[in-house]
Short mmCIF file of C-alpha atoms and ligand atoms in Angstrom, two decimals:
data_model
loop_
_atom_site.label_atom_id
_atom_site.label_comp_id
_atom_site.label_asym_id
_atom_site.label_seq_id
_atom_site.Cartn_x
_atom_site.Cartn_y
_atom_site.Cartn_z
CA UNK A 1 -19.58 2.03 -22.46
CA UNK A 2 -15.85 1.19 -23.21
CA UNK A 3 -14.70 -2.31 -21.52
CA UNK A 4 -13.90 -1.46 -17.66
CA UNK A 5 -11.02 -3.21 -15.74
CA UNK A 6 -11.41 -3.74 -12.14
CA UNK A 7 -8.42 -5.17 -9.94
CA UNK A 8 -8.60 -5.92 -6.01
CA UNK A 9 -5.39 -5.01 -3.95
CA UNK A 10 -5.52 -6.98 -0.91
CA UNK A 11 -2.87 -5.50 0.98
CA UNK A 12 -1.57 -7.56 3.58
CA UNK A 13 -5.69 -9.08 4.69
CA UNK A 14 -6.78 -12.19 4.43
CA UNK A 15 -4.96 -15.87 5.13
CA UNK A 16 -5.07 -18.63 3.13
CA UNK A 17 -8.59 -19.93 4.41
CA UNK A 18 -9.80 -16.61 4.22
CA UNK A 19 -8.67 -16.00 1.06
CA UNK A 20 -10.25 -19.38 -0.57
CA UNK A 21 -13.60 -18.27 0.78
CA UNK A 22 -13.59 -14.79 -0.58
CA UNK A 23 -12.50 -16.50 -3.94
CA UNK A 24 -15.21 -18.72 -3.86
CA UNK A 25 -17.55 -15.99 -3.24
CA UNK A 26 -16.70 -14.13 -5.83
CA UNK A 27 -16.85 -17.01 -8.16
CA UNK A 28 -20.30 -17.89 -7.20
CA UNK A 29 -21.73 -14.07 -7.34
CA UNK A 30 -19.57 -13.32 -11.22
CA UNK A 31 -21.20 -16.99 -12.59
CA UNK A 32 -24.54 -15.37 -11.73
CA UNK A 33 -23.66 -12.41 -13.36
CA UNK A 34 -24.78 -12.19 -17.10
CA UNK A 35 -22.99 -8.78 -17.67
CA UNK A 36 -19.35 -10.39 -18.94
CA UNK A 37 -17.53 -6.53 -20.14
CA UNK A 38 -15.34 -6.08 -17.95
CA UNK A 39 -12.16 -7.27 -17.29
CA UNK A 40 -11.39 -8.71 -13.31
CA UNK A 41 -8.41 -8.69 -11.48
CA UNK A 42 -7.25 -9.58 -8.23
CA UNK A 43 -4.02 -9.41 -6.04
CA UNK A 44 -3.81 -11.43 -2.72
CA UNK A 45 -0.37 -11.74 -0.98
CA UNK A 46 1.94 -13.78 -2.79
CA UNK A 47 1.12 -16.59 0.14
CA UNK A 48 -2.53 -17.33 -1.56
CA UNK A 49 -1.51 -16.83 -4.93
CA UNK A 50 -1.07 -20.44 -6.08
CA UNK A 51 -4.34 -21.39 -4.32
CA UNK A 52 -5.83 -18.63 -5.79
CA UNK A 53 -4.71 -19.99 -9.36
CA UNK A 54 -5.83 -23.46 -8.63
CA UNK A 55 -9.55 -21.67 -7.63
CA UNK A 56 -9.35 -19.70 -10.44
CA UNK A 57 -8.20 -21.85 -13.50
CA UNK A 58 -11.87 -21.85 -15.42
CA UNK A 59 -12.91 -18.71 -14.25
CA UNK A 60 -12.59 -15.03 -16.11
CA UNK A 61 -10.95 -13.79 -12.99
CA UNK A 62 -7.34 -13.01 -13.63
CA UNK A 63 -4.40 -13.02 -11.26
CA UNK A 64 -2.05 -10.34 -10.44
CA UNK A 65 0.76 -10.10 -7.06
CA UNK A 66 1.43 -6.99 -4.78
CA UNK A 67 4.95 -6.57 -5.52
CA UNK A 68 8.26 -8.18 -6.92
CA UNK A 69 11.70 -8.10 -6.00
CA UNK A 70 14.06 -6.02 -8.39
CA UNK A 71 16.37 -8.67 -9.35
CA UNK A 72 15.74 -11.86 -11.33
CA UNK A 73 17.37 -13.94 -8.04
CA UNK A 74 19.60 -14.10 -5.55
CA UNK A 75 20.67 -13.70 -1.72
CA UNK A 76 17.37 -11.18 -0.70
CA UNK A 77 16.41 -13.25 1.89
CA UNK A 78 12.54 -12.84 2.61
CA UNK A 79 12.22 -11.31 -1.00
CA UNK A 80 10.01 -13.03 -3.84
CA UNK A 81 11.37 -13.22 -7.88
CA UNK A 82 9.12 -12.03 -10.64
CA UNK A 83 9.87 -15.61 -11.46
CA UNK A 84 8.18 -17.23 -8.65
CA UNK A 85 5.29 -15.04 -8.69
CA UNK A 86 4.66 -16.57 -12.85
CA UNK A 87 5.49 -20.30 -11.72
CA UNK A 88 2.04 -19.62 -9.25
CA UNK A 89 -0.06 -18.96 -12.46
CA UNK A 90 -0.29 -14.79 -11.49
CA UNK A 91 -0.21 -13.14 -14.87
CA UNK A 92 -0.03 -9.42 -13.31
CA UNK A 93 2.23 -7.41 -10.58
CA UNK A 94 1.13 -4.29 -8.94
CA UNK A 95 4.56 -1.70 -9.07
CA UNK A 96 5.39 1.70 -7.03
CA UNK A 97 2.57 1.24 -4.94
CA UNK A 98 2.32 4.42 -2.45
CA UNK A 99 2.65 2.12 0.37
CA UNK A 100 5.46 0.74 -1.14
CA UNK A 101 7.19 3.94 -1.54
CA UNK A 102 5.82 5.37 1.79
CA UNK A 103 7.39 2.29 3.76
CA UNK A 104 9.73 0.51 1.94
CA UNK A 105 11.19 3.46 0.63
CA UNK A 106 10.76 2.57 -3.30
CA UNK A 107 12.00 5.42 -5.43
CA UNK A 108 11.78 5.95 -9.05
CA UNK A 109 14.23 3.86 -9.93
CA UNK A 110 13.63 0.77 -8.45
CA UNK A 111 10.53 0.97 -9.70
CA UNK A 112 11.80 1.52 -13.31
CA UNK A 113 14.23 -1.64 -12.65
CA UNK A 114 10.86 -3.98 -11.33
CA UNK A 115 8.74 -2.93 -14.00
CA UNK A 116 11.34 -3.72 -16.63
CA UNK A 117 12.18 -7.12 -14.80
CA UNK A 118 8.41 -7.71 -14.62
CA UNK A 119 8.34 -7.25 -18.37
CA UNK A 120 10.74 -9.52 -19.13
CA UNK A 121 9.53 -12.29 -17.30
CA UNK A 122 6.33 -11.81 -19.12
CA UNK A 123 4.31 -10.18 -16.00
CA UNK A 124 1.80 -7.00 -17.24
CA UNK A 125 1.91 -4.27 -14.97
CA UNK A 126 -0.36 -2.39 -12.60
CA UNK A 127 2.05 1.00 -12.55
CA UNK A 128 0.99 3.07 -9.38
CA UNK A 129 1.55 6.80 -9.26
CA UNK A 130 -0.11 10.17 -7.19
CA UNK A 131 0.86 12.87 -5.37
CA UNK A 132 0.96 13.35 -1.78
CA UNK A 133 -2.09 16.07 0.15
CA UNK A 134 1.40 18.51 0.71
CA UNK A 135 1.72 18.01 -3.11
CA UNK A 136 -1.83 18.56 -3.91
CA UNK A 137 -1.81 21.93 -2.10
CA UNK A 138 1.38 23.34 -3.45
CA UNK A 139 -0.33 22.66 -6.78
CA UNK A 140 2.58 20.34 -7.65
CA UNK A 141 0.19 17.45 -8.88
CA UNK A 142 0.89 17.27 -12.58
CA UNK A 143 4.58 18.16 -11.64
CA UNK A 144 5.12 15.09 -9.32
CA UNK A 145 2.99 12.80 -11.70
CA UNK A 146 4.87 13.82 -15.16
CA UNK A 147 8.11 13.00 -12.76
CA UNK A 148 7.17 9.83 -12.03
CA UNK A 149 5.71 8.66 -15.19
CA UNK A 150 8.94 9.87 -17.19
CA UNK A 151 10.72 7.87 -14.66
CA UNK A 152 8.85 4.70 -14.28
CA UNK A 153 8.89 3.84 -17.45
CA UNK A 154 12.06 5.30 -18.37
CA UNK A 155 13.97 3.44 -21.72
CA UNK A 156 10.57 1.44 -22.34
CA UNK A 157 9.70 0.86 -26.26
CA UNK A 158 6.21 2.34 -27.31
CA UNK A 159 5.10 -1.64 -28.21
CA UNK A 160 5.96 -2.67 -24.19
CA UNK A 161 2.92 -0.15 -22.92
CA UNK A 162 0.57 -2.82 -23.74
CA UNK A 163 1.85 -4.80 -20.83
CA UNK A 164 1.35 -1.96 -18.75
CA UNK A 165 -1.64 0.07 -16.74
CA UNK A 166 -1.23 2.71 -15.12
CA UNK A 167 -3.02 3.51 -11.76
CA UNK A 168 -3.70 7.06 -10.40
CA UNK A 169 -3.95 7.28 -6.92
CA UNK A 170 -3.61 9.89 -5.19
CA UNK A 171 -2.11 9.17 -1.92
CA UNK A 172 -4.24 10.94 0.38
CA UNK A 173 -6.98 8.98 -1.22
CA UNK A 174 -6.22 5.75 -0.24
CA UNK A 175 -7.64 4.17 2.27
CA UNK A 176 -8.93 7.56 3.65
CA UNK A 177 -12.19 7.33 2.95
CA UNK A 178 -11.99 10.51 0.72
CA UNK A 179 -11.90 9.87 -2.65
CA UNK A 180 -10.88 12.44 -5.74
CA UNK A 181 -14.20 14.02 -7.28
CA UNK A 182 -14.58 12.62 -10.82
CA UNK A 183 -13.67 16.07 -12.04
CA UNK A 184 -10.29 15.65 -10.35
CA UNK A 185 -9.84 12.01 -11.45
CA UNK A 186 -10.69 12.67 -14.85
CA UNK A 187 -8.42 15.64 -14.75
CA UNK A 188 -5.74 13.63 -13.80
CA UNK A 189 -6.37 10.72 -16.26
CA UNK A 190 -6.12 13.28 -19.78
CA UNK A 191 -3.22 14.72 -18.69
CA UNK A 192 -1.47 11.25 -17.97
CA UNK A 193 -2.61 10.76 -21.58
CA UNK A 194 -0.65 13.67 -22.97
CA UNK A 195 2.37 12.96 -20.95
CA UNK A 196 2.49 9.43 -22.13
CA UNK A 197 1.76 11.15 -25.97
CA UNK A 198 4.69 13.20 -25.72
CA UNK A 199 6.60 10.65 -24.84
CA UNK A 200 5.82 7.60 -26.99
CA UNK A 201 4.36 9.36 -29.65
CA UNK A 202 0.50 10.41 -30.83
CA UNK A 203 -2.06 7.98 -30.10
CA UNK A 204 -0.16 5.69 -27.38
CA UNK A 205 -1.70 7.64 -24.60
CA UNK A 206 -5.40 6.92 -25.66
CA UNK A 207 -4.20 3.47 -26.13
CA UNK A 208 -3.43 3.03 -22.25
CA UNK A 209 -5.80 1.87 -19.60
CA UNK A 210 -5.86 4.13 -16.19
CA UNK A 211 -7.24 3.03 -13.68
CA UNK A 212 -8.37 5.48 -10.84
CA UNK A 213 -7.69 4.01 -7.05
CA UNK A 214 -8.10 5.45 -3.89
CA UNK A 215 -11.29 5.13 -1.43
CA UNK A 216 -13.02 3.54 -4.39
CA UNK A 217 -16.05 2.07 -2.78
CA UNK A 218 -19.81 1.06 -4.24
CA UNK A 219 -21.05 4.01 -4.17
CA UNK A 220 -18.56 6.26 -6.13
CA UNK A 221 -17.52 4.02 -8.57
CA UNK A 222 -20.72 4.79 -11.01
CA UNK A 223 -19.71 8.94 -10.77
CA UNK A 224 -15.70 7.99 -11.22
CA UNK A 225 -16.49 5.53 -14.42
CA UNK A 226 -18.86 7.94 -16.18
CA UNK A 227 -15.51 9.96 -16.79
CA UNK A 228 -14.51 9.66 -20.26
CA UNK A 229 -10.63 9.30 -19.19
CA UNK A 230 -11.55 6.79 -16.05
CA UNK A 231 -10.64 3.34 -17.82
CA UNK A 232 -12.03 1.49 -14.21
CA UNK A 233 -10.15 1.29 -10.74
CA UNK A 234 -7.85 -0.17 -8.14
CA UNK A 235 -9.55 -0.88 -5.26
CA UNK A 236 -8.29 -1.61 -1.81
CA UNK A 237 -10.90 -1.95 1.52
CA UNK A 238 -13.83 -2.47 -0.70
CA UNK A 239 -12.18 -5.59 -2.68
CA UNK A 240 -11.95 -7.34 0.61
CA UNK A 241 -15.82 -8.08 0.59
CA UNK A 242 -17.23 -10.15 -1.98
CA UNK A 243 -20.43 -8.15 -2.38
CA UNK A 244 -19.09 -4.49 -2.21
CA UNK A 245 -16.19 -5.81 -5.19
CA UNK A 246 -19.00 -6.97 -6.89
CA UNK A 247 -20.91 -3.99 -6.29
CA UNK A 248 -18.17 -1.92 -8.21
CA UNK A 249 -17.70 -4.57 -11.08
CA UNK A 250 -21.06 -3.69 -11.96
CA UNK A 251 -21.01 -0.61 -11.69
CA UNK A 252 -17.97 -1.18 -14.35
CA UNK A 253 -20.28 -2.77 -16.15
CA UNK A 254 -23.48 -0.54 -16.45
CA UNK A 255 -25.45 -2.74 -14.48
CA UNK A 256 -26.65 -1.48 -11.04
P1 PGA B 1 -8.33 1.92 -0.94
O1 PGA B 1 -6.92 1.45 -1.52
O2 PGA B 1 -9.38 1.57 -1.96
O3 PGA B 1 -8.50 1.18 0.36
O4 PGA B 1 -8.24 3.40 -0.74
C1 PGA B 1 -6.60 1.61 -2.87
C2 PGA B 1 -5.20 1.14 -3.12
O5 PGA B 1 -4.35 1.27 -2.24
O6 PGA B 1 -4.89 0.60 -4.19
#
């Protein structure tokens, strides 16, 4: 079985003493774990992240943020730099989130103009696309994902995708308790390959890691990974919990 990667979102959960604990937790249950394939990554809110570096410095868990501001700096009061998010020791940002585009109304471009900033400043990427339920049932899913792929990484060079995994979730996935069949993931996940084929050129869509997300939870995650396309998953409500993360890093790992 091909190396998994497994990232946490937190979302906006969990203060700083919470945070530390669920750290610590996870620590304690990934030292006990002899299975060391796959590759761990979580994303509290930017307030825990330096804590979380300090807790993390010897451990295989890497660090990644929610979110970054577009430009390098500047007068965006409340806003945080990709910048200050690297001086905290994250080495990853989550980008185009659906909440993110849902809420804070983050279109295509700004999330070209983060991902390139994030790039810059030496940040790899956790790119989020997926298509809405309306989408879904007009049959518009491979329209609305080729759309925002093309876009998202709009005027990138083929050598910059290494920086950069991409994260299908479908939208009415998340946090909805009803997750895409492995059949539709996996569906999803080759034809993201040939889209980023035809645009980089042969071979660089193989080459990228997608990640499935969306109501990912212990007891799907074996079904989803078993997918030849499914290259591990973004997980939201079930990272929050030491044991039910560990549950799918396991499952990541062929170990049950
Ligand atoms: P969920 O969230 O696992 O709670 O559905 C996934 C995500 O939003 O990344």
């Amino acid at each position: 079985m091909a190396k998994k990667m497994i990232a946490g979102n937190w979302k906006m959960y969990k203060n700083n003493s919470e945070a530390l604990r669920l750290i610590k937790q996870l620590r304690n249950r990934l030292e006990k774990n002899p299975a060391r394939k796959s590759k761990i990554v979580i994303c509290p809110p930017f307030t825990a992240l330096s804590l979380a570096a300090k807790e993390l410095a010897s451990s295989r868990i890497e660090l990644g943020a929610q979110n970054i501001f577009w430009e390098e700096e500047g007068a965006y009061t409340g806003e945080i730099s990709a910048d200050m998010v690297k001086s905290t020791g994250a080495k990853w940002t989550i980008i185009g989130h659906s909440e993110r585009r849902q809420y804070f109304k983050e279109d295509e471009k700004v999330i070209n103009r983060k991902i390139k900033l994030a790039l810059k400043k030496k940040l790899k990427v956790i790119f989020c696309i997926g298509e809405t339920l309306e989408l879904r049932q007009q049959n518009l899913t491979k329209d609305i994902v080729t759309n925002q792929v093309e876009w998202g990484l709009k005027d990138l060079d083929p050598a910059q995708l290494k920086n950069i995994v991409t994260a299908y979730e479908p939208v009415w996935a998340i946090g909805t308790g009803k997750t895409a069949t492995p059949d539709q993931a996996q569906e999803i996940h080759s034809f993201l390959r040939e889209i980023i084929d035809a645009l980089f050129g042969a071979g660089t869509g193989q080459k990228m890691t997608i990640l499935y997300g969306g109501s990912v939870k212990p007891d799907n995650a074996e079904g989803l990974f078993s997918r030849p396309d499914i290259d591990g998953a973004l997980v939201g409500g079930a990272c929050l919990d030491a044991s039910s993360f560990m549950k799918i890093i396991k499952a990541g790992e062929g170990v049950f």
